[in-house]
């Protein structure tokens, strides 16, 4: 060989070696917070299967759609949904502008610090609180309110910002799927405009890949400038049967993988796995009373009962948080 | 220099030269069906400005959102909206299963071939036709109906498949924007599930980037399998004030560029250009009676009246189809 050719051969060899090495390292390290076990293995097997060119299970990149519930799946949901805690904080902040709340339930009880009495009104009370705190602003104003709250509010138990109460193993899973050509979506019962201001920074999921519950908005010209005003009227409740409906509405194709933690996600997992070809469904089971919370069949928030049965019957992956996850939150790693 | 270093320098030089050459060729040829002129120039200037690293007008890739109307902007809309022609064909196909239509308007007139009398009932008549032909199936069944229709139906004037009645210069524009890091969306008054089966193949726009009007769907288990059933109930009408509402709902951020052809797109263009930083708005003006159709202020379909005034005042780009486009349809190139 001429010196040139020797050099070229060396260059190509180095390149192949480097790329090969990187690919191996990535596969080995992409889920470092997942203990070796059935759950981790099932994820890697599925991803390997659908990404292997020429395999009968191969799925083209643009069909690699993965949907994730948010509350209890990507971040914690105890002692209550974080969005409800946001709403309660907003009631306090808005109270000076609403002297009438002193004599009006559920606000009167809330202002006295009696959340339990306030929420005794059930769904109707919650809806009143949500509308009073989520509507009446423009979309731009609401975004700023959410951002300001997240920048200062602290979780009542951990005393950390809410955006730190996310699950480290799930962050790794999101990144692992995206590195393998998946498009990751959130499909949550939470408010779509409550999530979008921060999901890109925290999860790497851009606003246009966030699906959630919504209230109606109205286009208006104010002082010559167009604004969207948030109306006190429910538009869509993205839970249970609503999740496949919203997936069809927003995404327009069926996911090949879906991730949830409660009976509210059951229909999303059914819809996902009923499609043709390889499919993957995973439930996060809250089993760790020490590092997080342990709850399932009897919990009013994040109840996992029917879903746990169906997962057994259908062979879906069930993550035992206590057993399967080395760490729960990113801050445990520091 | 050692021979090795000489070779390396040569390699780097070749690489730079090749890439530089490709970039130049791409910029020069990316809009070949656009005649040199103000419209083409305004597009290239905007794209160059927002993609130039370090420029004060630079926009990060993930904020490069561009929204396109469909009817009259990406494909033709004469002699009537293609989806209305689809609905009329469906009435004929479904008539044997609906003997009662013989005595019931607007169906009776349609079956006699008197479209004008049928549509005399106005919006109510159209809504009846749309619901009778777009609801009652599952989402999977409806997708197949649309695909089958597009595979066989011919445009009444050109006698070509409807998916060939798309505008070649707009296909080039979509590709040019994507090559420059833009995410391209459709935001149309047309039915979301009427568009999604073919937009990826025809425009390179995947289902999850298609926003449109919709009817409600319902999740059901049939024979143990989940399905989504299309209900005869309007969910959302994505036109006029509805377009900014839908953009916020589906995309969750404001586009930096928007493209339309009628007063139905005016609010989308207003909303887009009211954002901070560099913005671009373009109207396609139907001025070519010979190669396409010429219509604007007086047309019942695709009326462009208020929009034309506002475009003048605000300095938006107005494409004169007759003057600015070398070809209208892709088949003219062959």
XYZ file of C-alpha atoms in Angstrom:
668
model
C 0.000 0.000 0.000
C 1.079 3.576 -0.619
C 1.454 5.824 2.454
C -1.717 7.645 1.415
C -3.681 4.450 1.294
C -2.259 3.292 4.619
C -3.332 6.563 6.203
C -6.810 6.351 4.683
C -7.206 2.777 5.924
C -6.106 3.879 9.375
C -8.527 6.794 9.322
C -11.449 4.564 8.319
C -10.469 1.992 10.934
C -10.294 4.642 13.675
C -13.655 6.035 12.592
C -15.352 2.630 12.678
C -13.774 1.845 16.039
C -14.847 5.178 17.536
C -18.414 4.962 16.270
C -18.704 1.331 17.291
C -17.351 2.170 20.719
C -19.765 5.042 21.158
C -22.742 2.962 20.088
C -21.811 0.239 22.562
C -21.228 2.712 25.371
C -24.588 4.330 24.675
C -26.512 1.058 24.791
C -24.760 0.026 27.985
C -25.191 3.317 29.823
C -28.414 4.798 28.559
C -30.503 3.585 31.524
C -27.992 3.789 34.401
C -30.634 4.380 37.105
C -32.523 1.217 36.138
C -31.461 -1.916 38.006
C -30.862 -4.947 35.829
C -34.089 -6.897 35.858
C -37.223 -7.739 33.915
C -38.442 -4.143 33.516
C -35.177 -2.743 32.146
C -34.700 -5.818 29.986
C -38.189 -5.519 28.464
C -37.539 -1.900 27.472
C -34.197 -2.627 25.838
C -35.559 -5.700 24.052
C -38.458 -3.725 22.600
C -36.302 -0.812 21.448
C -33.700 -3.137 19.949
C -36.402 -5.089 18.119
C -38.147 -2.124 16.477
C -34.948 -0.311 15.498
C -33.126 -3.251 13.918
C -33.066 -2.661 10.167
C -34.272 -5.694 8.229
C -35.924 -7.298 11.268
C -39.560 -8.329 10.878
C -40.354 -6.090 13.851
C -38.626 -3.031 12.380
C -40.690 0.192 12.691
C -39.817 3.215 10.489
C -38.639 6.265 12.432
C -41.723 8.399 11.744
C -43.986 5.756 13.291
C -41.957 5.512 16.502
C -44.450 7.447 18.612
C -44.241 7.080 22.410
C -46.770 8.661 24.789
C -46.219 9.375 28.483
C -48.646 10.295 31.210
C -47.175 13.050 33.414
C -48.514 13.027 37.023
C -47.120 9.953 38.774
C -45.336 8.776 35.623
C -42.787 11.523 34.902
C -43.078 13.531 38.119
C -44.588 12.897 41.568
C -48.260 13.497 42.371
C -48.290 13.416 46.182
C -49.454 14.753 48.581
C -51.732 16.093 45.782
C -51.501 16.841 42.050
C -48.971 19.676 41.761
C -51.407 21.606 39.606
C -53.957 21.546 42.433
C -51.299 22.923 44.792
C -50.638 25.626 42.198
C -54.371 26.427 42.126
C -54.497 26.692 45.932
C -51.510 29.060 45.918
C -53.264 31.109 43.243
C -56.404 31.405 45.390
C -54.260 32.960 48.134
C -52.548 35.292 45.667
C -55.835 36.387 44.069
C -57.839 36.716 47.311
C -57.232 40.488 47.744
C -58.933 41.048 44.360
C -61.895 38.874 45.406
C -63.339 40.129 48.731
C -66.492 38.080 47.955
C -64.517 34.829 48.421
C -64.600 35.344 52.211
C -68.227 34.232 52.220
C -68.226 31.883 49.262
C -67.304 28.201 49.243
C -64.991 26.564 48.381
C -62.879 29.742 48.659
C -63.938 30.660 52.218
C -62.620 27.372 53.630
C -59.435 27.597 51.561
C -58.688 31.088 52.860
C -59.141 29.795 56.410
C -56.567 27.113 55.601
C -59.111 24.282 55.672
C -58.360 22.549 52.363
C -60.260 19.436 53.416
C -63.517 21.343 53.960
C -62.989 23.217 50.680
C -62.532 20.007 48.707
C -65.518 18.357 50.436
C -67.574 19.833 47.616
C -65.974 17.235 45.350
C -65.567 17.721 41.617
C -67.739 20.801 41.582
C -65.546 22.521 44.169
C -62.366 21.584 42.310
C -63.795 22.865 39.032
C -64.673 26.195 40.677
C -61.142 26.530 42.045
C -59.582 25.614 38.707
C -61.702 28.053 36.700
C -61.134 30.893 39.186
C -57.371 30.379 39.006
C -56.808 29.222 35.414
C -59.184 31.432 33.411
C -59.636 35.164 32.899
C -56.064 35.893 31.773
C -54.526 35.867 28.320
C -52.482 32.802 27.357
C -49.286 34.865 27.603
C -50.183 36.076 31.096
C -51.017 32.556 32.246
C -47.680 31.241 30.951
C -45.876 33.866 33.018
C -47.917 33.024 36.137
C -46.937 29.340 35.810
C -43.273 30.187 35.214
C -43.166 32.552 38.204
C -44.825 29.983 40.455
C -42.437 27.207 39.445
C -39.456 29.502 40.021
C -40.405 30.094 43.660
C -42.840 27.415 44.931
C -41.518 24.483 46.949
C -42.902 20.970 47.339
C -44.515 20.738 50.818
C -42.590 17.572 51.794
C -39.223 17.743 50.030
C -39.052 21.576 50.110
C -37.583 21.413 46.607
C -38.845 23.080 43.410
C -41.578 20.978 41.804
C -39.554 20.562 38.616
C -36.942 18.660 40.654
C -39.598 16.121 41.707
C -39.215 14.306 38.386
C -38.147 10.684 38.069
C -34.521 10.267 37.028
C -35.067 6.794 35.468
C -37.875 8.202 33.324
C -35.676 11.099 32.153
C -33.159 8.474 31.031
C -35.913 6.483 29.339
C -37.144 9.555 27.416
C -33.608 10.305 26.223
C -32.971 6.648 25.345
C -36.132 6.488 23.206
C -35.303 9.755 21.431
C -31.746 8.547 20.761
C -33.428 5.614 19.033
C -35.579 7.760 16.763
C -38.721 7.929 18.905
C -40.830 11.066 19.100
C -41.871 11.436 22.753
C -45.236 12.964 23.689
C -46.928 13.779 26.977
C -50.614 12.767 27.169
C -51.745 13.938 30.586
C -54.907 14.713 32.510
C -53.084 17.847 33.648
C -53.633 21.219 32.020
C -51.944 21.581 28.657
C -50.965 25.209 29.342
C -49.790 24.357 32.839
C -47.251 21.902 31.361
C -46.022 23.538 28.177
C -43.989 26.352 29.782
C -41.491 23.903 31.304
C -41.656 20.447 29.623
C -38.999 21.252 27.023
C -36.443 22.311 29.625
C -37.246 19.535 32.110
C -38.126 16.570 29.842
C -36.858 17.635 26.424
C -40.460 17.544 25.167
C -41.424 20.634 23.099
C -44.846 22.334 23.523
C -46.216 20.848 20.286
C -45.696 17.360 21.746
C -47.652 18.052 24.923
C -51.308 16.932 25.045
C -53.476 17.624 28.087
C -56.753 18.877 29.463
C -57.792 22.327 28.323
C -60.203 25.174 28.829
C -61.565 27.177 25.904
C -59.811 30.264 24.589
C -61.084 33.179 22.550
C -59.296 35.344 19.982
C -59.656 39.068 20.656
C -58.054 42.322 19.523
C -57.031 44.425 22.545
C -55.496 47.855 21.929
C -54.878 46.823 18.334
C -53.020 43.655 19.370
C -54.424 40.127 19.090
C -54.615 38.092 22.302
C -56.056 34.719 23.288
C -58.232 34.965 26.392
C -58.695 31.929 28.635
C -62.405 31.298 29.281
C -63.906 29.648 32.394
C -65.252 26.762 30.324
C -63.877 23.234 30.066
C -62.790 22.322 26.545
C -61.465 18.777 26.968
C -60.718 16.447 29.865
C -57.772 14.300 28.836
C -58.204 11.289 31.105
C -59.348 7.648 30.741
C -61.383 7.308 27.490
C -60.270 10.862 26.694
C -56.641 9.801 26.214
C -57.083 7.735 23.028
C -59.459 10.434 21.758
C -56.808 13.107 22.371
C -54.028 10.960 20.887
C -56.064 10.629 17.710
C -56.956 14.317 17.736
C -53.485 15.729 18.397
C -51.075 13.124 17.073
C -53.184 11.439 14.417
C -51.446 8.112 14.661
C -51.372 5.339 17.208
C -48.344 5.192 19.527
C -46.236 2.016 19.524
C -45.297 2.526 23.168
C -47.201 4.043 26.085
C -46.278 4.738 29.692
C -48.579 5.444 32.627
C -49.132 4.857 36.319
C -52.870 4.792 36.972
C -56.282 3.596 35.823
C -56.558 6.968 34.098
C -53.939 5.668 31.648
C -55.564 2.289 31.035
C -57.374 3.229 27.828
C -54.184 4.787 26.423
C -52.335 1.532 27.062
C -55.201 -0.520 25.572
C -55.346 1.679 22.482
C -51.574 1.545 22.023
C -51.222 -2.217 22.389
C -54.255 -2.992 20.192
C -52.373 -1.777 17.125
C -50.686 -4.158 14.717
C -46.997 -4.988 14.974
C -44.735 -4.686 18.015
C -46.214 -2.689 20.896
C -45.037 -1.794 24.371
C -46.956 -0.770 27.489
C -45.500 0.071 30.891
C -46.990 0.929 34.260
C -44.983 2.709 36.941
C -46.088 1.104 40.214
C -45.588 3.300 43.284
C -44.126 0.851 45.795
C -41.516 2.899 47.594
C -42.896 4.414 50.819
C -39.436 5.471 51.885
C -37.978 7.261 48.902
C -41.302 8.305 47.360
C -44.854 7.122 48.209
C -46.453 3.687 48.168
C -50.007 3.572 46.809
C -52.147 1.822 44.244
C -55.639 0.281 44.474
C -57.072 2.483 47.234
C -55.506 5.850 46.438
C -57.815 8.680 45.380
C -54.915 10.252 43.477
C -53.274 8.001 40.914
C -55.388 4.914 41.635
C -53.946 1.809 39.964
C -56.427 -1.058 40.316
C -58.005 -2.279 37.065
C -54.790 -1.403 35.273
C -52.742 -3.656 37.542
C -55.037 -6.597 36.680
C -54.958 -5.916 32.961
C -51.166 -5.556 33.012
C -50.895 -9.065 34.498
C -53.262 -10.583 31.945
C -51.658 -8.840 28.965
C -48.037 -9.153 30.058
C -47.364 -5.411 30.212
C -44.236 -4.241 32.008
C -44.867 -3.161 35.599
C -42.063 -1.151 37.186
C -41.628 -1.778 40.906
C -40.181 1.611 41.874
C -38.595 0.237 45.044
C -36.933 -2.707 43.315
C -36.287 -1.450 39.803
C -35.009 2.090 40.313
C -31.566 2.852 41.831
C -32.597 6.466 42.419
C -35.973 8.194 42.201
C -35.093 11.897 41.776
C -32.151 13.520 39.968
C -30.996 15.240 43.172
C -30.260 11.871 44.807
C -27.369 11.424 42.389
C -25.518 14.526 43.514
C 4.677 19.594 5.561
C 4.842 15.804 5.840
C 2.916 13.812 3.183
C 0.363 12.909 5.862
C -0.281 16.513 6.730
C -0.525 17.475 3.060
C -3.123 14.780 2.524
C -5.097 15.861 5.571
C -5.049 19.496 4.443
C -6.233 18.406 1.022
C -9.012 16.328 2.540
C -10.208 19.208 4.699
C -10.013 21.596 1.772
C -12.054 19.253 -0.451
C -14.606 18.817 2.315
C -15.054 22.552 2.857
C -15.258 23.111 -0.882
C -17.858 20.394 -1.363
C -20.042 21.537 1.524
C -19.737 25.179 0.514
C -20.650 24.307 -3.045
C -23.671 22.291 -1.940
C -24.930 25.065 0.308
C -24.652 27.586 -2.508
C -26.355 25.303 -5.023
C -29.182 24.690 -2.575
C -29.841 28.377 -1.957
C -29.815 29.127 -5.663
C -32.108 26.287 -6.738
C -34.467 25.734 -3.862
C -37.318 27.788 -5.357
C -36.927 27.082 -9.103
C -40.641 27.577 -9.901
C -40.656 31.068 -8.382
C -39.845 33.872 -10.805
C -37.295 36.374 -9.563
C -39.254 39.204 -8.041
C -40.452 40.777 -4.829
C -42.299 37.701 -3.520
C -39.398 35.273 -3.974
C -36.938 37.837 -2.670
C -38.984 38.482 0.487
C -39.049 34.760 1.297
C -35.307 34.283 0.830
C -34.504 37.429 2.786
C -36.625 36.308 5.733
C -35.193 32.795 5.819
C -31.627 34.063 5.481
C -32.185 36.572 8.289
C -33.598 34.153 10.864
C -31.097 31.364 10.155
C -27.923 33.450 10.259
C -26.065 32.551 13.428
C -25.053 35.622 15.393
C -27.485 37.928 13.563
C -29.827 39.989 15.745
C -32.734 38.357 13.875
C -31.539 34.783 14.478
C -34.306 32.404 15.608
C -33.378 29.072 17.282
C -34.413 25.991 15.297
C -37.125 24.860 17.717
C -38.939 28.189 17.373
C -38.968 28.088 13.581
C -42.644 27.219 13.303
C -44.393 27.840 9.963
C -48.136 27.328 9.452
C -49.891 26.818 6.124
C -53.534 26.940 5.193
C -54.389 24.077 2.804
C -57.368 24.840 0.481
C -56.255 27.483 -2.015
C -52.805 27.769 -0.411
C -51.260 24.328 -0.919
C -53.815 22.788 -3.295
C -56.650 24.167 -5.437
C -60.153 24.811 -4.118
C -62.178 25.244 -7.318
C -64.786 24.548 -8.590
C -65.511 23.712 -4.912
C -63.571 22.602 -1.828
C -62.309 19.122 -2.664
C -63.662 17.816 0.627
C -67.168 18.935 -0.396
C -66.740 17.018 -3.675
C -65.661 14.025 -1.588
C -68.813 14.395 0.522
C -71.021 14.533 -2.590
C -69.375 11.370 -3.956
C -69.963 9.721 -0.584
C -73.672 10.595 -0.687
C -73.908 8.713 -3.994
C -71.954 5.757 -2.625
C -74.032 5.572 0.565
C -77.439 6.157 -1.063
C -78.338 2.440 -1.415
C -78.066 2.117 2.387
C -80.296 5.173 2.877
C -83.582 4.740 0.978
C -85.034 7.548 3.114
C -82.729 10.068 1.387
C -84.975 9.960 -1.712
C -87.521 12.117 0.121
C -85.212 14.073 2.380
C -83.359 17.285 1.595
C -80.586 18.053 0.928
C -80.039 14.432 -0.144
C -83.032 14.206 -2.507
C -81.746 17.044 -4.688
C -78.200 15.680 -4.618
C -79.365 12.267 -5.800
C -81.221 13.953 -8.661
C -77.931 15.644 -9.579
C -79.110 19.092 -8.536
C -76.235 20.208 -6.316
C -77.336 23.841 -6.461
C -80.774 23.084 -5.019
C -79.195 20.845 -2.383
C -76.801 23.561 -1.224
C -79.562 26.196 -1.253
C -80.161 25.136 2.344
C -76.897 26.923 3.194
C -74.741 26.001 6.160
C -77.371 23.735 7.622
C -77.534 21.667 4.418
C -73.748 21.421 4.209
C -73.524 20.354 7.843
C -76.114 17.615 7.215
C -74.148 16.344 4.223
C -70.858 16.460 6.102
C -72.216 14.585 9.131
C -73.948 11.949 7.003
C -70.719 11.280 5.097
C -68.018 11.873 7.712
C -69.503 10.322 10.864
C -70.717 6.879 11.860
C -67.522 5.001 11.004
C -64.478 4.238 13.083
C -61.412 6.430 12.533
C -59.644 3.517 10.809
C -62.596 2.961 8.447
C -62.777 6.657 7.603
C -59.057 6.769 6.812
C -59.524 3.919 4.341
C -62.543 5.634 2.719
C -60.471 8.793 2.144
C -57.525 6.802 0.776
C -59.747 4.809 -1.581
C -61.472 7.943 -2.833
C -58.190 9.766 -3.494
C -56.861 6.722 -5.348
C -59.728 6.797 -7.865
C -61.504 10.196 -7.869
C -60.637 12.752 -10.538
C -60.877 16.528 -10.468
C -63.928 17.576 -12.569
C -61.957 20.049 -14.702
C -58.409 18.710 -14.973
C -59.472 15.039 -14.782
C -56.414 14.420 -12.630
C -56.217 12.937 -9.126
C -56.864 15.624 -6.506
C -53.448 15.106 -4.938
C -51.881 16.299 -8.222
C -53.772 19.616 -7.940
C -51.138 20.904 -5.502
C -49.015 23.981 -6.131
C -45.469 23.180 -7.226
C -44.019 26.501 -5.926
C -45.537 25.813 -2.504
C -44.038 22.293 -2.427
C -40.661 23.905 -3.068
C -41.324 26.484 -0.360
C -42.218 23.774 2.196
C -39.015 21.877 1.391
C -36.917 25.059 1.464
C -38.229 25.995 4.904
C -37.634 22.486 6.268
C -34.090 22.473 4.836
C -33.600 25.617 6.918
C -34.742 24.042 10.164
C -38.420 25.037 10.053
C -41.160 22.717 11.301
C -44.032 23.008 8.809
C -47.658 22.680 9.959
C -50.995 22.730 8.167
C -53.690 24.833 9.873
C -56.771 24.369 7.699
C -60.524 24.777 7.842
C -60.652 21.347 6.200
C -61.263 18.167 8.171
C -58.247 17.012 10.129
C -58.927 13.335 9.360
C -59.609 14.106 5.709
C -56.076 15.524 5.379
C -53.922 13.311 7.564
C -54.009 10.180 5.380
C -52.083 11.875 2.548
C -50.279 15.033 3.743
C -47.047 13.230 4.601
C -46.741 11.688 1.141
C -47.850 14.786 -0.770
C -46.415 17.660 1.318
C -43.918 15.949 3.627
C -46.080 17.016 6.592
C -46.685 14.201 9.120
C -50.138 13.684 10.736
C -49.038 15.208 14.048
C -48.323 18.486 12.237
C -51.786 18.707 10.665
C -54.379 20.902 12.407
C -57.917 21.172 11.071
C -61.625 21.124 11.757
C -62.895 18.077 13.583
C -65.934 16.160 14.701
C -66.083 14.411 18.073
C -64.951 10.824 18.532
C -65.759 8.266 21.186
C -63.639 5.437 22.588
C -65.428 2.068 22.563
C -64.559 -1.587 22.964
C -66.016 -3.622 20.068
C -65.505 -7.403 20.076
C -62.800 -6.944 22.688
C -60.910 -4.414 20.555
C -60.796 -0.669 21.187
C -62.032 1.604 18.405
C -62.656 5.329 18.032
C -66.100 6.049 16.605
C -66.730 9.269 14.685
C -69.800 11.067 16.065
C -72.135 13.365 14.079
C -71.215 16.322 16.270
C -68.917 19.220 15.449
C -65.898 19.439 17.743
C -63.989 22.425 16.372
C -64.226 24.679 13.313
C -60.692 25.715 12.414
C -61.331 28.908 10.463
C -60.921 32.672 11.030
C -60.698 33.329 14.824
C -60.464 29.549 15.224
C -57.022 29.391 13.614
C -55.048 31.210 16.332
C -57.076 29.256 18.917
C -56.108 25.970 17.227
C -52.486 27.016 16.801
C -52.303 27.670 20.520
C -54.150 24.450 21.317
C -52.193 22.102 19.050
C -48.781 23.715 18.638
C -48.515 25.719 21.845
C -46.274 28.365 20.395
C -46.716 31.197 17.962
C -45.502 30.639 14.393
C -42.871 32.993 13.012
C -44.230 32.554 9.467
C -47.761 31.958 8.166
C -49.157 31.341 4.695
C -52.763 31.647 3.523
C -54.975 32.721 0.657
C -58.260 33.987 2.100
C -59.954 36.054 4.762
C -60.285 32.777 6.676
C -56.518 32.981 7.222
C -56.442 36.632 8.279
C -56.467 36.007 12.030
C -53.671 33.418 11.665
C -51.544 35.998 9.841
C -52.401 38.676 12.423
C -51.529 36.360 15.305
C -48.265 35.295 13.682
C -47.032 38.771 12.844
C -48.020 40.236 16.241
C -45.275 38.218 17.932
C -41.929 39.742 18.849
C -38.887 39.416 16.599
C -38.827 38.733 12.854
C -42.150 37.552 11.391
C -43.358 36.669 7.917
C -46.843 36.578 6.405
C -47.758 35.644 2.849
C -50.996 35.593 0.902
C -51.371 33.528 -2.272
C -53.517 35.689 -4.587
C -55.411 33.727 -7.253
C -54.845 35.850 -10.350
C -54.372 33.260 -13.075
C -57.635 32.536 -14.918
C -55.815 30.574 -17.567
C -53.608 28.138 -15.660
C -55.744 28.054 -12.483
C -58.634 30.323 -11.421
C -58.824 34.070 -10.837
C -60.862 35.138 -7.819
C -60.637 37.243 -4.678
C -63.050 39.782 -3.154
C -66.314 38.383 -4.524
C -65.692 34.644 -4.380
C -67.830 32.575 -2.001
C -65.008 30.030 -1.793
C -61.660 31.426 -0.716
C -62.756 35.056 -0.493
C -59.780 37.409 -0.129
C -61.042 40.896 0.643
C -60.188 42.238 4.105
C -56.957 40.267 3.970
C -55.856 41.991 0.779
C -56.319 45.389 2.436
C -54.486 44.395 5.586
C -51.632 42.896 3.566
C -51.115 46.273 1.856
C -51.174 48.200 5.123
C -48.858 45.803 6.931
C -46.488 45.078 4.063
C -47.179 41.341 3.912
C -46.026 39.435 0.845
C -48.785 38.929 -1.748
C -48.028 36.311 -4.383
C -49.476 37.112 -7.797
C -49.867 33.561 -9.100
C -49.883 34.652 -12.724
C -46.769 36.787 -12.429
C -44.767 35.077 -9.700
C -45.097 31.374 -10.490
C -43.434 29.736 -13.514
C -45.669 26.673 -13.129
C -48.750 26.049 -11.000
C -48.955 22.250 -10.772
C -46.171 19.650 -10.665
C -47.502 17.953 -13.836
C -46.742 21.075 -15.887
C -43.043 20.396 -15.418
C -43.128 16.999 -17.116
